[in-house]
Amino acid sequence: MRKRAAVLCGAAVVVAGSVTAVPAEAGASTSPHSPQAVALAWKKCGTDDHPTLQCASLKVPLDHANPRGRQITLALSRVPHTAKTYQGPLLVNPGGPGGSGLTLAAFVAGALPKAVAAQYDVIGFDPRGVGRSKPALDCKPGYFNPVRPDSVPVTPAIEKANLKRVEAFAAACGRKYASVLPYIDTVSAVQDMDSIRQALGARRINYFGYSYGTYLGAVYAKLFPHQVRRLVLDSIVDPTGVWYEDNLGQDYAFNDRHRALMTWIAKYNGTYKLGTDPERIEAKWYAMRAALARKPAGGKVGASELEDTFMPGGYYNGYWPYLAEAFSAYVNKKNAGPLVEAYENFAAVDASGDNGYSVYTAVQCRDSSWPRDWRQWQKDNWAVHEEAPFMTWSNAWYNAPCAFWPTDSLKAVNIANGKLPPVLLFQATNDAATPYQGGATVHRLLAGSSLVVEQGGGNHGITLSGNACLDKHLAAYLTDGRVPRGHGEADAVCKALPDPKPLTAKAASTSSRGATLHGLLGFRG
C-alpha cells in the first residue's frame, strides 16, 4: 500500500499481443456443481524483469448470491507452466487487504526453484476493488498527504482533529461506493477465487498467501475444502482476533521490533554515533519525534509521518540501515534530508496506496464487528500505549474509520477445518505484523497442518527471502506434497538469517530478493 510497493506492482501490466488460453489442470475437470471454464483471453504483459508474464480479466458477480446481477471485473496475471508435469494453478496473494497480486505471480515464479515453478501456472490477481480490477476503490484521494495531526491525542484538540479525519474518510466511502461496500469483504473475495478456479478449468487449486493472504486462504479452505489441493500460509493472521483484537496485539509486537532496531543501532555506534545504550537511543528517537511534531522536516515529516517511516522497519530488517542513517543525520548533523528521503521511499502514499487503504478499510470494517463507541477505543488504546507507545495510536487511527463505517459487519469466519490435505505453515517467532501466536493457533485449527518456525526471525513474509532452510520445505511441498512432521508445537525449526550490517557503497546499490518481496507485500497487513 506504500509508494515503494506501488511502483513495483504497477510496472508489470503493460499489455501487448495475445497468446493462447490456459490449459485445464492435467487429469482434472471442473466441479460437477460449477460452470464450465470460460475462455480467458491471456495477453502478454511482460517486462524486462518478468518477460513471461501474461494478463487477463474475469467478470464475476458483485453479489455472488445474485449471479445474474451486476458484474465486476477482476484483473489476473499468469506465468505459465513449462514442464511436462503440470500440477495445476498456484494462486498467490500478497496480503493487505488491498494488496495487488499481479507482479507477485512473476516474483514467486522467479524465486521458486525453476524445476518447481515450471510445474505450475502461477496465478496472480487483484482482489475486488484493488488495482487493475474494476471498480477500484479510492474513497478520499490524498488522505495521507502530509502533514497530518500528531497521532497521540494528548490534547482534546488533537483527538478532535484525528476524529474529524477518520469520520470524513468513512463518510466519503459511503457516498462514493454505497452500492459496492456491502460486497467488499473476505468471503466475497474468496468466492471470487473460486470463480477464478472455475475459469481456469481446474477441479482444485494450489494456493500460496502471505500476511492477510493467509486469512484469505484459510477462509477459502473453509468454504471450499474439496477444491484445495495444496495450501501454503506464510506469516499467519490470528483468525480468532479478526480484526480489532489483532490490531491491538500488533502494537506490542511492533514496539518490540522498534526496540530491536534501537539495540541494533547501539551495536554500530561507530557508524551511527547515537550511543551504546538502546534505552538512551530510544529516548533520542522520541525526542526526535517531539521535535518533528513542533517543526516537520522539509514540510513533510511530522510526528505521524515519522512513525509511518519507521514502521516498515518492523516488517523487514533490511530497511534498518536506511532508517538508522536518517535518524543519525537528523540527531547528529541537524540534516533532515535523509529523513525526508526515507519518508518518500518507505511511507509516502500515492494513488495506488490510496486505493489499497480504501480496500483495507472496506474489508476489515465489513469482515467483523468493531466497537462503535469511541470511548472503548480510547480505553483500549491508552492502556496499550502505556506499554507500547511506538505505534499504538498510529495503528488506532489507521483502523478508526471502522468505528464509523457505513455498512453492517459480518461475523468472522471460524476457519477450523478437518477436511484438508496436508497444509504447510510458516511463521517467524518475532513477527510484528502477524505475531507468532497466529501461526500456532492456525496450526491447531487446521487438522494435519505442519508448522515451520523461523526461530529468532522478526521479518514478515519469510519464504522466498533468502532463507534456504525455509525454502527447502516450501520446494518439497510444492514438488510432491511432503511436509515435515515433528513432536512439539513446531514440526520443523529454521534458524533466522542474521540481521543486516550498516550500508556500504556496494550494499546500498544492491537489491536483495528479500527487499523485492517486501516491496511487493507492502505494509500494514
Tab-separated table of C-alpha atoms in Angstrom, residues 173-482:
chain	number	residue	atom	x	y	z
A	173	CYS	CA	-16.510	5.860	1.229
A	174	GLY	CA	-20.216	5.644	1.964
A	175	ARG	CA	-21.051	8.396	-0.510
A	176	LYS	CA	-18.880	7.138	-3.368
A	177	TYR	CA	-19.379	3.387	-3.037
A	178	ALA	CA	-22.734	2.826	-1.350
A	179	SER	CA	-23.663	0.029	-3.769
A	180	VAL	CA	-20.251	-1.664	-3.583
A	181	LEU	CA	-19.139	-1.584	0.068
A	182	PRO	CA	-21.567	-4.306	1.242
A	183	TYR	CA	-19.663	-6.720	-1.034
A	184	ILE	CA	-16.058	-5.778	-0.248
A	185	ASP	CA	-15.113	-8.414	2.313
A	186	THR	CA	-13.075	-11.580	2.682
A	187	VAL	CA	-15.920	-14.004	1.992
A	188	SER	CA	-16.766	-12.240	-1.277
A	189	ALA	CA	-13.077	-12.267	-2.267
A	190	VAL	CA	-12.953	-15.997	-1.522
A	191	GLN	CA	-15.969	-16.587	-3.744
A	192	ASP	CA	-14.104	-14.657	-6.451
A	193	MET	CA	-11.175	-17.044	-6.019
A	194	ASP	CA	-13.455	-19.953	-6.722
A	195	SER	CA	-14.716	-18.164	-9.811
A	196	ILE	CA	-11.071	-17.910	-10.902
A	197	ARG	CA	-10.679	-21.647	-10.293
A	198	GLN	CA	-13.690	-22.358	-12.468
A	199	ALA	CA	-12.485	-20.009	-15.205
A	200	LEU	CA	-9.148	-21.821	-15.237
A	201	GLY	CA	-10.930	-25.146	-15.700
A	202	ALA	CA	-9.313	-26.546	-12.548
A	203	ARG	CA	-11.003	-29.023	-10.246
A	204	ARG	CA	-8.711	-27.917	-7.406
A	205	ILE	CA	-6.300	-25.063	-6.826
A	206	ASN	CA	-2.982	-24.656	-5.093
A	207	TYR	CA	-2.678	-21.500	-3.011
A	208	PHE	CA	0.216	-19.508	-1.520
A	209	GLY	CA	-0.592	-16.465	0.613
A	210	TYR	CA	1.346	-14.007	2.752
A	211	SER	CA	0.029	-11.981	5.712
A	212	TYR	CA	-3.706	-11.181	5.236
A	213	GLY	CA	-3.432	-13.615	2.330
A	214	THR	CA	-3.170	-16.366	4.963
A	215	TYR	CA	-6.621	-15.494	6.275
A	216	LEU	CA	-7.930	-15.295	2.718
A	217	GLY	CA	-6.541	-18.779	2.058
A	218	ALA	CA	-7.854	-20.223	5.314
A	219	VAL	CA	-11.352	-18.877	4.627
A	220	TYR	CA	-11.225	-20.279	1.091
A	221	ALA	CA	-10.272	-23.652	2.547
A	222	LYS	CA	-13.173	-23.432	4.998
A	223	LEU	CA	-15.776	-22.623	2.341
A	224	PHE	CA	-14.303	-24.790	-0.438
A	225	PRO	CA	-12.303	-27.550	1.287
A	226	HIS	CA	-12.633	-30.026	-1.566
A	227	GLN	CA	-11.241	-27.512	-4.058
A	228	VAL	CA	-7.927	-27.241	-2.157
A	229	ARG	CA	-5.004	-29.276	-3.454
A	230	ARG	CA	-2.097	-27.582	-1.654
A	231	LEU	CA	-2.142	-24.648	0.740
A	232	VAL	CA	0.850	-22.567	1.896
A	233	LEU	CA	0.362	-19.829	4.501
A	234	ASP	CA	3.293	-17.536	5.392
A	235	SER	CA	3.169	-15.041	8.314
A	236	ILE	CA	-0.181	-16.011	9.660
A	237	VAL	CA	-3.109	-13.902	10.818
A	238	ASP	CA	-4.692	-14.993	14.090
A	239	PRO	CA	-8.255	-15.738	12.930
A	240	THR	CA	-9.607	-15.580	16.480
A	241	GLY	CA	-8.834	-11.847	16.741
A	242	VAL	CA	-10.164	-10.568	13.419
A	243	TRP	CA	-9.743	-7.623	13.339
A	244	TYR	CA	-9.931	-5.301	16.372
A	245	GLU	CA	-8.066	-7.553	18.798
A	246	ASP	CA	-5.438	-8.466	16.197
A	247	ASN	CA	-4.606	-4.805	15.684
A	248	LEU	CA	-4.155	-4.237	19.409
A	249	GLY	CA	-1.895	-7.281	19.538
A	250	GLN	CA	0.252	-5.855	16.747
A	251	ASP	CA	1.041	-2.795	18.840
A	252	TYR	CA	3.021	-4.737	21.445
A	253	ALA	CA	4.896	-6.685	18.781
A	254	PHE	CA	5.814	-3.592	16.751
A	255	ASN	CA	7.047	-1.903	19.891
A	256	ASP	CA	9.351	-4.874	20.478
A	257	ARG	CA	10.650	-4.678	16.894
A	258	HIS	CA	11.273	-0.943	17.244
A	259	ARG	CA	13.340	-1.664	20.346
A	260	ALA	CA	15.194	-4.359	18.425
A	261	LEU	CA	16.146	-1.658	15.924
A	262	MET	CA	17.416	0.532	18.779
A	263	THR	CA	19.529	-2.387	20.024
A	264	TRP	CA	20.919	-2.915	16.519
A	265	ILE	CA	21.828	0.783	16.244
A	266	ALA	CA	23.615	0.564	19.605
A	267	LYS	CA	25.720	-2.290	18.244
A	268	TYR	CA	27.017	0.007	15.492
A	269	ASN	CA	27.738	3.154	17.460
A	270	GLY	CA	30.938	3.553	15.452
A	271	THR	CA	28.786	4.142	12.379
A	272	TYR	CA	25.741	5.985	13.714
A	273	LYS	CA	27.179	7.825	16.760
A	274	LEU	CA	23.921	7.515	18.669
A	275	GLY	CA	25.326	5.729	21.705
A	276	THR	CA	25.679	2.205	23.018
A	277	ASP	CA	22.656	2.109	25.339
A	278	PRO	CA	19.456	1.071	23.494
A	279	GLU	CA	17.216	2.822	26.029
A	280	ARG	CA	19.029	6.123	25.603
A	281	ILE	CA	18.909	5.726	21.826
A	282	GLU	CA	15.173	5.133	22.078
A	283	ALA	CA	14.873	8.310	24.164
A	284	LYS	CA	16.659	10.193	21.363
A	285	TRP	CA	14.164	8.773	18.877
A	286	TYR	CA	11.229	10.054	20.934
A	287	ALA	CA	12.966	13.418	21.313
A	288	MET	CA	13.259	13.496	17.503
A	289	ARG	CA	9.566	12.726	17.301
A	290	ALA	CA	8.718	15.601	19.648
A	291	ALA	CA	10.887	17.986	17.634
A	292	LEU	CA	9.196	16.954	14.382
A	293	ALA	CA	5.775	17.464	15.970
A	294	ARG	CA	6.796	21.084	16.538
A	295	LYS	CA	8.581	21.580	13.191
A	296	PRO	CA	8.088	18.956	10.459
A	297	ALA	CA	11.173	18.116	8.425
A	298	GLY	CA	11.007	19.524	4.917
A	299	GLY	CA	7.376	20.420	5.494
A	300	LYS	CA	6.605	16.706	5.122
A	301	VAL	CA	7.749	14.655	8.096
A	302	GLY	CA	5.888	15.411	11.283
A	303	ALA	CA	5.375	13.066	14.221
A	304	SER	CA	2.827	10.890	12.415
A	305	GLU	CA	4.933	10.692	9.258
A	306	LEU	CA	7.963	9.702	11.340
A	307	GLU	CA	6.001	6.748	12.714
A	308	ASP	CA	4.986	5.820	9.172
A	309	THR	CA	8.632	5.983	8.084
A	310	PHE	CA	9.973	3.726	10.817
A	311	MET	CA	7.050	1.300	10.900
A	312	PRO	CA	8.324	-0.634	7.809
A	313	GLY	CA	11.414	-1.492	9.860
A	314	GLY	CA	9.112	-3.695	11.914
A	315	TYR	CA	8.224	-5.641	8.775
A	316	TYR	CA	11.698	-6.063	7.335
A	317	ASN	CA	15.081	-5.521	8.966
A	318	GLY	CA	16.647	-4.863	5.570
A	319	TYR	CA	15.339	-1.303	5.974
A	320	TRP	CA	17.190	-0.770	9.272
A	321	PRO	CA	20.426	0.659	7.808
A	322	TYR	CA	18.485	3.308	5.865
A	323	LEU	CA	16.392	4.243	8.898
A	324	ALA	CA	19.449	4.375	11.142
A	325	GLU	CA	21.271	6.681	8.726
A	326	ALA	CA	18.281	9.042	8.584
A	327	PHE	CA	17.965	9.004	12.388
A	328	SER	CA	21.673	9.690	12.854
A	329	ALA	CA	21.793	12.500	10.306
A	330	TYR	CA	18.857	14.294	11.929
A	331	VAL	CA	20.149	13.966	15.509
A	332	ASN	CA	23.878	14.419	14.972
A	333	LYS	CA	24.103	16.733	11.982
A	334	LYS	CA	20.745	18.534	12.048
A	335	ASN	CA	20.365	17.241	8.498
A	336	ALA	CA	16.743	16.340	7.713
A	337	GLY	CA	17.417	15.378	4.094
A	338	PRO	CA	17.928	11.618	4.661
A	339	LEU	CA	14.817	11.530	6.862
A	340	VAL	CA	12.691	13.137	4.161
A	341	GLU	CA	14.163	10.721	1.616
A	342	ALA	CA	13.355	7.756	3.873
A	343	TYR	CA	9.791	9.024	4.250
A	344	GLU	CA	9.409	9.312	0.488
A	345	ASN	CA	10.829	5.808	-0.060
A	346	PHE	CA	9.065	3.927	2.722
A	347	ALA	CA	5.998	5.887	3.769
A	348	ALA	CA	4.674	8.360	1.196
A	349	VAL	CA	1.327	7.210	-0.194
A	350	ASP	CA	0.473	7.615	-3.874
A	351	ALA	CA	-2.761	6.854	-5.761
A	352	SER	CA	-2.088	3.119	-5.567
A	353	GLY	CA	-1.681	3.469	-1.815
A	354	ASP	CA	-4.943	5.399	-1.571
A	355	ASN	CA	-6.626	2.523	-3.389
A	356	GLY	CA	-5.004	-0.066	-1.151
A	357	TYR	CA	-6.074	1.726	2.017
A	358	SER	CA	-9.633	2.131	0.754
A	359	VAL	CA	-9.887	-1.624	0.218
A	360	TYR	CA	-8.115	-2.313	3.518
A	361	THR	CA	-10.712	-0.380	5.485
A	362	ALA	CA	-13.626	-1.694	3.420
A	363	VAL	CA	-12.641	-5.324	4.061
A	364	GLN	CA	-11.616	-5.010	7.697
A	365	CYS	CA	-14.608	-2.895	8.684
A	366	ARG	CA	-17.015	-5.284	6.958
A	367	ASP	CA	-15.398	-8.596	7.976
A	368	SER	CA	-16.207	-8.473	11.685
A	369	SER	CA	-17.647	-6.253	14.394
A	370	TRP	CA	-15.760	-3.220	15.734
A	371	PRO	CA	-16.557	-1.054	18.776
A	372	ARG	CA	-18.891	1.739	17.717
A	373	ASP	CA	-18.430	3.618	20.985
A	374	TRP	CA	-15.275	5.748	20.725
A	375	ARG	CA	-14.834	5.554	24.486
A	376	GLN	CA	-13.918	1.867	24.073
A	377	TRP	CA	-11.184	2.789	21.592
A	378	GLN	CA	-9.862	5.421	24.000
A	379	LYS	CA	-9.753	2.990	26.903
A	380	ASP	CA	-8.099	0.151	24.997
A	381	ASN	CA	-5.540	2.195	23.092
A	382	TRP	CA	-4.404	4.312	26.027
A	383	ALA	CA	-3.898	1.099	28.017
A	384	VAL	CA	-1.753	-0.405	25.240
A	385	HIS	CA	0.067	2.884	24.652
A	386	GLU	CA	1.332	2.860	28.236
A	387	GLU	CA	3.337	-0.286	27.455
A	388	ALA	CA	3.853	0.041	23.699
A	389	PRO	CA	3.949	3.688	22.602
A	390	PHE	CA	5.727	3.273	19.260
A	391	MET	CA	2.701	2.837	17.003
A	392	THR	CA	-0.379	2.171	19.148
A	393	TRP	CA	-2.191	5.377	18.302
A	394	SER	CA	-0.917	5.403	14.726
A	395	ASN	CA	-2.453	1.954	14.306
A	396	ALA	CA	-5.635	3.053	16.059
A	397	TRP	CA	-6.239	5.956	13.680
A	398	TYR	CA	-5.380	3.763	10.685
A	399	ASN	CA	-8.273	1.480	11.646
A	400	ALA	CA	-10.563	4.038	13.272
A	401	PRO	CA	-12.843	4.530	10.237
A	402	CYS	CA	-14.307	1.175	11.288
A	403	ALA	CA	-15.906	2.911	14.296
A	404	PHE	CA	-17.973	4.962	11.839
A	405	TRP	CA	-18.228	2.599	8.869
A	406	PRO	CA	-21.413	2.939	6.777
A	407	THR	CA	-22.118	-0.801	6.370
A	408	ASP	CA	-23.100	-3.512	8.794
A	409	SER	CA	-20.481	-6.033	9.874
A	410	LEU	CA	-20.367	-9.756	9.188
A	411	LYS	CA	-19.383	-12.466	11.633
A	412	ALA	CA	-15.752	-13.529	11.481
A	413	VAL	CA	-15.276	-16.939	9.878
A	414	ASN	CA	-14.313	-19.887	12.079
A	415	ILE	CA	-11.548	-21.394	9.958
A	416	ALA	CA	-11.247	-24.666	11.931
A	417	ASN	CA	-11.002	-27.434	9.342
A	418	GLY	CA	-10.527	-31.174	9.284
A	419	LYS	CA	-11.247	-31.736	5.606
A	420	LEU	CA	-7.979	-30.605	4.021
A	421	PRO	CA	-4.946	-32.356	2.597
A	422	PRO	CA	-1.675	-31.544	4.396
A	423	VAL	CA	-1.185	-27.776	4.768
A	424	LEU	CA	2.186	-26.036	5.185
A	425	LEU	CA	2.509	-23.054	7.551
A	426	PHE	CA	5.459	-20.669	8.034
A	427	GLN	CA	5.882	-18.315	10.986
A	428	ALA	CA	8.715	-16.233	12.466
A	429	THR	CA	8.853	-16.086	16.246
A	430	ASN	CA	9.284	-12.290	16.395
A	431	ASP	CA	7.000	-11.240	13.544
A	432	ALA	CA	5.278	-7.959	14.445
A	433	ALA	CA	2.525	-7.659	11.828
A	434	THR	CA	1.241	-11.190	12.473
A	435	PRO	CA	2.604	-12.214	15.883
A	436	TYR	CA	3.690	-15.810	16.460
A	437	GLN	CA	0.507	-16.831	18.253
A	438	GLY	CA	-1.392	-16.586	14.971
A	439	GLY	CA	0.725	-19.326	13.413
A	440	ALA	CA	0.374	-21.544	16.466
A	441	THR	CA	-3.400	-21.018	16.547
A	442	VAL	CA	-3.923	-21.841	12.881
A	443	HIS	CA	-1.696	-24.910	13.287
A	444	ARG	CA	-4.168	-26.170	15.907
A	445	LEU	CA	-7.248	-25.221	13.898
A	446	LEU	CA	-6.169	-26.850	10.622
A	447	ALA	CA	-6.013	-30.547	11.380
A	448	GLY	CA	-2.989	-32.228	9.845
A	449	SER	CA	-1.159	-28.989	9.096
A	450	SER	CA	2.605	-28.643	9.568
A	451	LEU	CA	4.230	-25.568	11.097
A	452	VAL	CA	7.742	-24.460	10.108
A	453	VAL	CA	9.115	-21.858	12.527
A	454	GLU	CA	11.882	-19.359	11.852
A	455	GLN	CA	13.465	-19.162	15.298
A	456	GLY	CA	14.510	-15.639	16.198
A	457	GLY	CA	13.212	-14.183	12.937
A	458	GLY	CA	11.433	-10.844	13.034
A	459	ASN	CA	10.607	-10.281	9.392
A	460	HIS	CA	7.100	-10.534	7.991
A	461	GLY	CA	6.961	-12.740	4.903
A	462	ILE	CA	9.807	-15.204	5.337
A	463	THR	CA	9.801	-17.680	2.456
A	464	LEU	CA	11.495	-16.776	-0.839
A	465	SER	CA	13.530	-14.173	1.066
A	466	GLY	CA	16.884	-15.907	1.157
A	467	ASN	CA	16.446	-18.432	3.984
A	468	ALA	CA	17.428	-21.718	2.319
A	469	CYS	CA	16.081	-23.831	5.183
A	470	LEU	CA	12.578	-22.388	4.864
A	471	ASP	CA	12.663	-22.548	1.079
A	472	LYS	CA	13.696	-26.206	1.160
A	473	HIS	CA	10.454	-27.084	2.961
A	474	LEU	CA	8.430	-24.937	0.553
A	475	ALA	CA	10.004	-26.549	-2.515
A	476	ALA	CA	9.490	-30.090	-1.182
A	477	TYR	CA	5.821	-29.397	-0.501
A	478	LEU	CA	5.141	-27.871	-3.907
A	479	THR	CA	7.054	-30.677	-5.611
A	480	ASP	CA	5.281	-33.682	-4.151
A	481	GLY	CA	3.235	-32.592	-1.124
A	482	ARG	CA	5.834	-33.548	1.503
